[in-house]
XYZ file of C-alpha atoms in Angstrom:
295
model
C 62.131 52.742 -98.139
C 63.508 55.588 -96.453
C 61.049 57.202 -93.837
C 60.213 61.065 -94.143
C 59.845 63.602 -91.654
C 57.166 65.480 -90.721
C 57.527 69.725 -91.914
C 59.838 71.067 -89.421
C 57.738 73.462 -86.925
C 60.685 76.421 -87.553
C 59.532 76.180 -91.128
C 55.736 76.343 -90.105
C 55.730 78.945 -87.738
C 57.761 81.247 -89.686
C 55.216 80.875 -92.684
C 52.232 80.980 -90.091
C 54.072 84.546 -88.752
C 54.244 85.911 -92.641
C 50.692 85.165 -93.229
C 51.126 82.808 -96.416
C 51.946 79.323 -97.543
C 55.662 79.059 -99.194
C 56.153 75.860 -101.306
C 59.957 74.584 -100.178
C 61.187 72.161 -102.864
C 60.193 68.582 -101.789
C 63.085 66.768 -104.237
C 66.240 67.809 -104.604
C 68.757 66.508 -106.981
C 72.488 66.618 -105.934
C 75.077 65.999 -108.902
C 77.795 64.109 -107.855
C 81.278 64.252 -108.903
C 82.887 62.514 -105.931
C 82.273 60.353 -103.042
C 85.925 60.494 -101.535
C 85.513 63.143 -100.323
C 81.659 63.993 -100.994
C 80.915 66.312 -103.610
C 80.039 70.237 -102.316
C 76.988 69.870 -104.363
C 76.001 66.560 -101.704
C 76.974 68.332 -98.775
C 74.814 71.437 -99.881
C 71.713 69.494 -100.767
C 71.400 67.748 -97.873
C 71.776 71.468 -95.603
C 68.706 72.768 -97.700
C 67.041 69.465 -97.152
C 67.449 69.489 -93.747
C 65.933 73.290 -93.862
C 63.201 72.265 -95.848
C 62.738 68.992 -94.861
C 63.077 67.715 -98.438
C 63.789 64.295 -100.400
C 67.588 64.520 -101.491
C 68.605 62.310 -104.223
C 72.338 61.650 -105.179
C 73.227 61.083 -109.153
C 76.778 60.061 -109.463
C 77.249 61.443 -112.754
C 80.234 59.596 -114.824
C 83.317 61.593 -115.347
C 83.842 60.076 -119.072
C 80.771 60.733 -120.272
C 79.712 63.641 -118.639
C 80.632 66.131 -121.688
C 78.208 64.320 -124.200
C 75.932 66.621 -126.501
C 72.840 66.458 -126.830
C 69.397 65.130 -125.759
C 68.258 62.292 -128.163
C 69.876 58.914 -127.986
C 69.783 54.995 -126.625
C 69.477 54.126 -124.430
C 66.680 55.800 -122.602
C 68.415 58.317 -119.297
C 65.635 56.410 -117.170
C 67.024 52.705 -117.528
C 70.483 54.533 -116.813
C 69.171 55.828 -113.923
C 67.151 53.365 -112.222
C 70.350 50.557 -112.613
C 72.836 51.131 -109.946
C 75.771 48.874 -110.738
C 77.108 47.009 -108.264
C 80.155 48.628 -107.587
C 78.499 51.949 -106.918
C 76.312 49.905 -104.270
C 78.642 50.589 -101.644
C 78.200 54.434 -102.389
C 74.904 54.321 -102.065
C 74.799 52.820 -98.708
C 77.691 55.931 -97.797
C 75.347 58.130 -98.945
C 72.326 56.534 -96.892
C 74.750 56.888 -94.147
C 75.801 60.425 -94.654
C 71.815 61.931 -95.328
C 71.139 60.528 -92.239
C 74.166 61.821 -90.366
C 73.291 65.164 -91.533
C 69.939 64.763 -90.347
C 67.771 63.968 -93.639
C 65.804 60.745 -93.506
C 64.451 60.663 -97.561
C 67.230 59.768 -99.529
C 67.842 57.731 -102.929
C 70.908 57.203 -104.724
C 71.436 56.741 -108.381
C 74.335 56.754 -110.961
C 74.113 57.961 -114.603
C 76.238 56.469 -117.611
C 75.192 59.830 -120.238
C 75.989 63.153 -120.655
C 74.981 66.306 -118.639
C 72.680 67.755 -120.220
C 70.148 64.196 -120.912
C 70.536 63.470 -117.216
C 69.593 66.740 -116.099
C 66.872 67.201 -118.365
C 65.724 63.808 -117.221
C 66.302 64.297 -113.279
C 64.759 67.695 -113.687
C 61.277 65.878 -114.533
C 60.173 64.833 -110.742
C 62.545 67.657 -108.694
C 62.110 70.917 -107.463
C 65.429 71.897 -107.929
C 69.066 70.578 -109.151
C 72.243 71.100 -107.234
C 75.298 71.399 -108.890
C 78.885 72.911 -109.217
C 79.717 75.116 -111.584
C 82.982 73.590 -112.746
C 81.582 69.917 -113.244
C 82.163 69.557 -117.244
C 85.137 71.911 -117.443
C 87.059 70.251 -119.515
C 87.579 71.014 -123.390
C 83.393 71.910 -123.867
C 84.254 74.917 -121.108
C 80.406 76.184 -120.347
C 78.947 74.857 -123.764
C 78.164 71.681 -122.113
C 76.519 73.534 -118.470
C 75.048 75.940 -120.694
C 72.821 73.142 -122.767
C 72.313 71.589 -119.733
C 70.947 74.344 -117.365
C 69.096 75.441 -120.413
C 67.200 72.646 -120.820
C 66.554 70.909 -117.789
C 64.099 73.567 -117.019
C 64.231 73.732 -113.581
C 65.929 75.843 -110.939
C 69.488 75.399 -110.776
C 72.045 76.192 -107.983
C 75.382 76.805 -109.080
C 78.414 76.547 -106.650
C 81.176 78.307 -107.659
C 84.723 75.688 -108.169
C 86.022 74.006 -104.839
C 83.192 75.496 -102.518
C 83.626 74.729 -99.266
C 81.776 77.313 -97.200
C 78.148 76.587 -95.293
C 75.243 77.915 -97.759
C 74.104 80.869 -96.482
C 70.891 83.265 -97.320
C 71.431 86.681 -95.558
C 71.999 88.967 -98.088
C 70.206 88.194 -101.564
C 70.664 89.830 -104.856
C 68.513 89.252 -107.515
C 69.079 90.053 -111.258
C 66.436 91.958 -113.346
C 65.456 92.451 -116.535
C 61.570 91.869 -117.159
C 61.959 88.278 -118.939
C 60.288 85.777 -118.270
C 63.273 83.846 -117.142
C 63.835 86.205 -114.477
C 59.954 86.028 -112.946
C 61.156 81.829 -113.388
C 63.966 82.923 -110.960
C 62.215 85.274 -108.592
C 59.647 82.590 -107.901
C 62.079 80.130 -107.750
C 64.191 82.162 -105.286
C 60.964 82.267 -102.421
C 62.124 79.301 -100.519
C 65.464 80.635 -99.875
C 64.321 84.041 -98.800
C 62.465 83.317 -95.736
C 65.383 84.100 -93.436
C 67.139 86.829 -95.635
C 67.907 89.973 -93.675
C 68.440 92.012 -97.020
C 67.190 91.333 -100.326
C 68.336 93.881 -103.447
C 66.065 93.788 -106.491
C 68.876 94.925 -109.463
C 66.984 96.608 -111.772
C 68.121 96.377 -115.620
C 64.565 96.455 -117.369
C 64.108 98.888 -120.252
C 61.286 101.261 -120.090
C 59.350 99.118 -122.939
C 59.533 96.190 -120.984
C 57.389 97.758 -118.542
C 55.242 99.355 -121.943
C 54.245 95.497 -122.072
C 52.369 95.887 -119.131
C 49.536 97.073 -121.099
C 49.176 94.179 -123.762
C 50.318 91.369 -121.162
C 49.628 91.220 -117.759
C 52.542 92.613 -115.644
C 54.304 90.874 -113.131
C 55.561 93.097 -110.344
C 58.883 91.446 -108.260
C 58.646 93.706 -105.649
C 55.289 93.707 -105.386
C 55.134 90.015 -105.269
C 58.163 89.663 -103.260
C 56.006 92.065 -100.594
C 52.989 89.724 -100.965
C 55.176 86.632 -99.696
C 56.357 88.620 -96.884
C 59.464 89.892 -98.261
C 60.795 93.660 -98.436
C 62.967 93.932 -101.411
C 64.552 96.968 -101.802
C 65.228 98.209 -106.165
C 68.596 99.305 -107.329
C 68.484 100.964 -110.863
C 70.918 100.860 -112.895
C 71.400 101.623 -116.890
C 74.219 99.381 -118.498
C 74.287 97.805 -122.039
C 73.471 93.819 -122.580
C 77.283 93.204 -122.983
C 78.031 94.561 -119.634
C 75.000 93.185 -117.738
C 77.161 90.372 -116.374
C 79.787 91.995 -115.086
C 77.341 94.756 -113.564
C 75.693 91.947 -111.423
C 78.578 90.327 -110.194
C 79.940 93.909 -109.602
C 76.580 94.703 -107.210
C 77.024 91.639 -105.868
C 80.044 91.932 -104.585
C 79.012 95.625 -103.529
C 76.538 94.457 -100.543
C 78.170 90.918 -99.633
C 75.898 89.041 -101.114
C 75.482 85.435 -100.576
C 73.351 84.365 -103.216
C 73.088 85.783 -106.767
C 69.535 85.265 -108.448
C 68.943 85.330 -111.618
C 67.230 84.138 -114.889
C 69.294 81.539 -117.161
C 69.156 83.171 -121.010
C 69.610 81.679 -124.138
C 72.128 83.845 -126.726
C 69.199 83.618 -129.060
C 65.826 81.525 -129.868
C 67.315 79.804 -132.413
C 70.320 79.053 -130.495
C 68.322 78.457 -127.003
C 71.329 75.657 -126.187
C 73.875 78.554 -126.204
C 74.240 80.825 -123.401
C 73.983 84.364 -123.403
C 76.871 87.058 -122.639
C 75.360 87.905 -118.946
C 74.765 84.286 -117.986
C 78.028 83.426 -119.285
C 79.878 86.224 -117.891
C 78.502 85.611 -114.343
C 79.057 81.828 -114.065
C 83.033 81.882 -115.660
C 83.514 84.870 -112.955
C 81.185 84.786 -110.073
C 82.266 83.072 -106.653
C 79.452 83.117 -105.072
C 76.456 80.488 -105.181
C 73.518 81.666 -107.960
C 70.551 80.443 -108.361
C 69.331 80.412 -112.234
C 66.615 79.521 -113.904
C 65.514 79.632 -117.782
């Protein structure tokens, strides 16, 4: 059983210095699509891990069968998950090897023989957040397969952009707006990774009734709650229609440098919640930087 390390004292004292108790994610789920060489998705888990000091776990997810549909079937995810065959063994001893190399002590390795979105909405019950890269069902279900999957896994999801290769970085953050609830998912989500963030940008797309709802509903404030965690977040307006809302983000984005695009994961309708929507679509077939989503 692998041994786990004690909270790292850089991650105390900074949340000792901003007054307040942030959660890190204790499990983190890396998606694998290859062990020779590691996936990006591995290599970035196990950097936040080592931030955080966080469980990592490692799901090889099969290449044939990754593009399946749908959440109901047999058998169950869990007996595919817990069964590692014997010729992954030797992986999972690499991957032992590697955590450790890298510095993080808790970590389990597992192999799944289903599609995306069952595994993820599986894995997604007991982690914190899901690792993945952006281009790992791109074959003929383009982003209909990631879309049902990062819309119903329910957790926070961190997309790398196609053949990443870069260190994860956290200095400038952007988040996305609109006054959903997926976007308060995805501003809470985004505390962990904003405790060493030198700028922080608060895009601001809400309509004026969203903000009306106050009144019936209570009304969450980001930058408000961003301050209370310690964080100064600064609000850029702007006024563009829902078809252009993609483009607009990536567009600010690029504007300050950002290194991390936040941002809530939407549906194209309720009855179609397995769909994406035009700005979550536009911003993962364009982006090329990492985002954080959540729905």
């Amino acid at each position: 059983m692998p041994l786990r390390l004690r909270k790292s004292n850089e991650a105390e004292m900074r949340s000792a210095m901003q007054g307040e108790t942030r959660h890190f994610p204790a499990d983190i789920v890396a998606l694998v699509t290859s062990t020779g060489p590691w996936s990006p998705a591995v290599m970035a888990a196990f950097a936040l891990a080592k931030r955080w000091d966080s469980h990592v776990t490692g799901c090889f997810v099969d290449p044939v069968l990754r593009t399946l549909r749908g959440l109901d079937g047999e058998p169950t995810v869990m007996s595919l998950l817990l069964d590692i065959p014997r010729d992954r063994q030797g992986e999972a001893d690499a991957f032992q090897t590697l955590a450790q190399r890298y510095g993080v002590y808790g970590a389990t390795w597992m192999s799944t023989h289903t599609g995306l979105a069952r595994t993820m909405h599986q894995l997604g019950a007991w982690h914190d957040l899901i690792v993945l890269e952006r281009d790992i069902a791109e074959e003929d279900g383009d982003l209909e397969v990631l879309g049902e999957a990062l819309l119903c896994c329910r957790r926070p999801c961190l997309m790398l952009p196609p053949r990443w290769d870069r260190e994860l970085a956290f200095d400038r953050v952007m988040m996305g707006w609109n006054g959903s609830l997926e976007a308060v998912r995805a501003v809470h989500a985004a505390l962990p990774f904003l405790g060493q963030s030198h700028e922080v940008v608060l895009v601001d797309g809400a309509s004026p009734a969203v903000e009306d709802d106050g009144k019936v509903m209570p009304y969450f404030n980001p930058i408000a709650y961003l301050a209370q965690h310690g964080i100064a977040a600064k609000r850029r307006r702007i006024h563009v229609s829902a078809h252009e809302a993609g483009d607009a983000l990536l567009h600010e984005a690029r504007r300050m440098n950002a290194d991390l695009l936040v941002m809530g994961a939407y549906g194209r309708s309720r009855l179609r919640e397995r769909v994406l929507g035009g700005a979550t679509r536009a911003v993962l077939q364009k982006g090329v930087l990492p985002v954080l989503m959540q729905h």
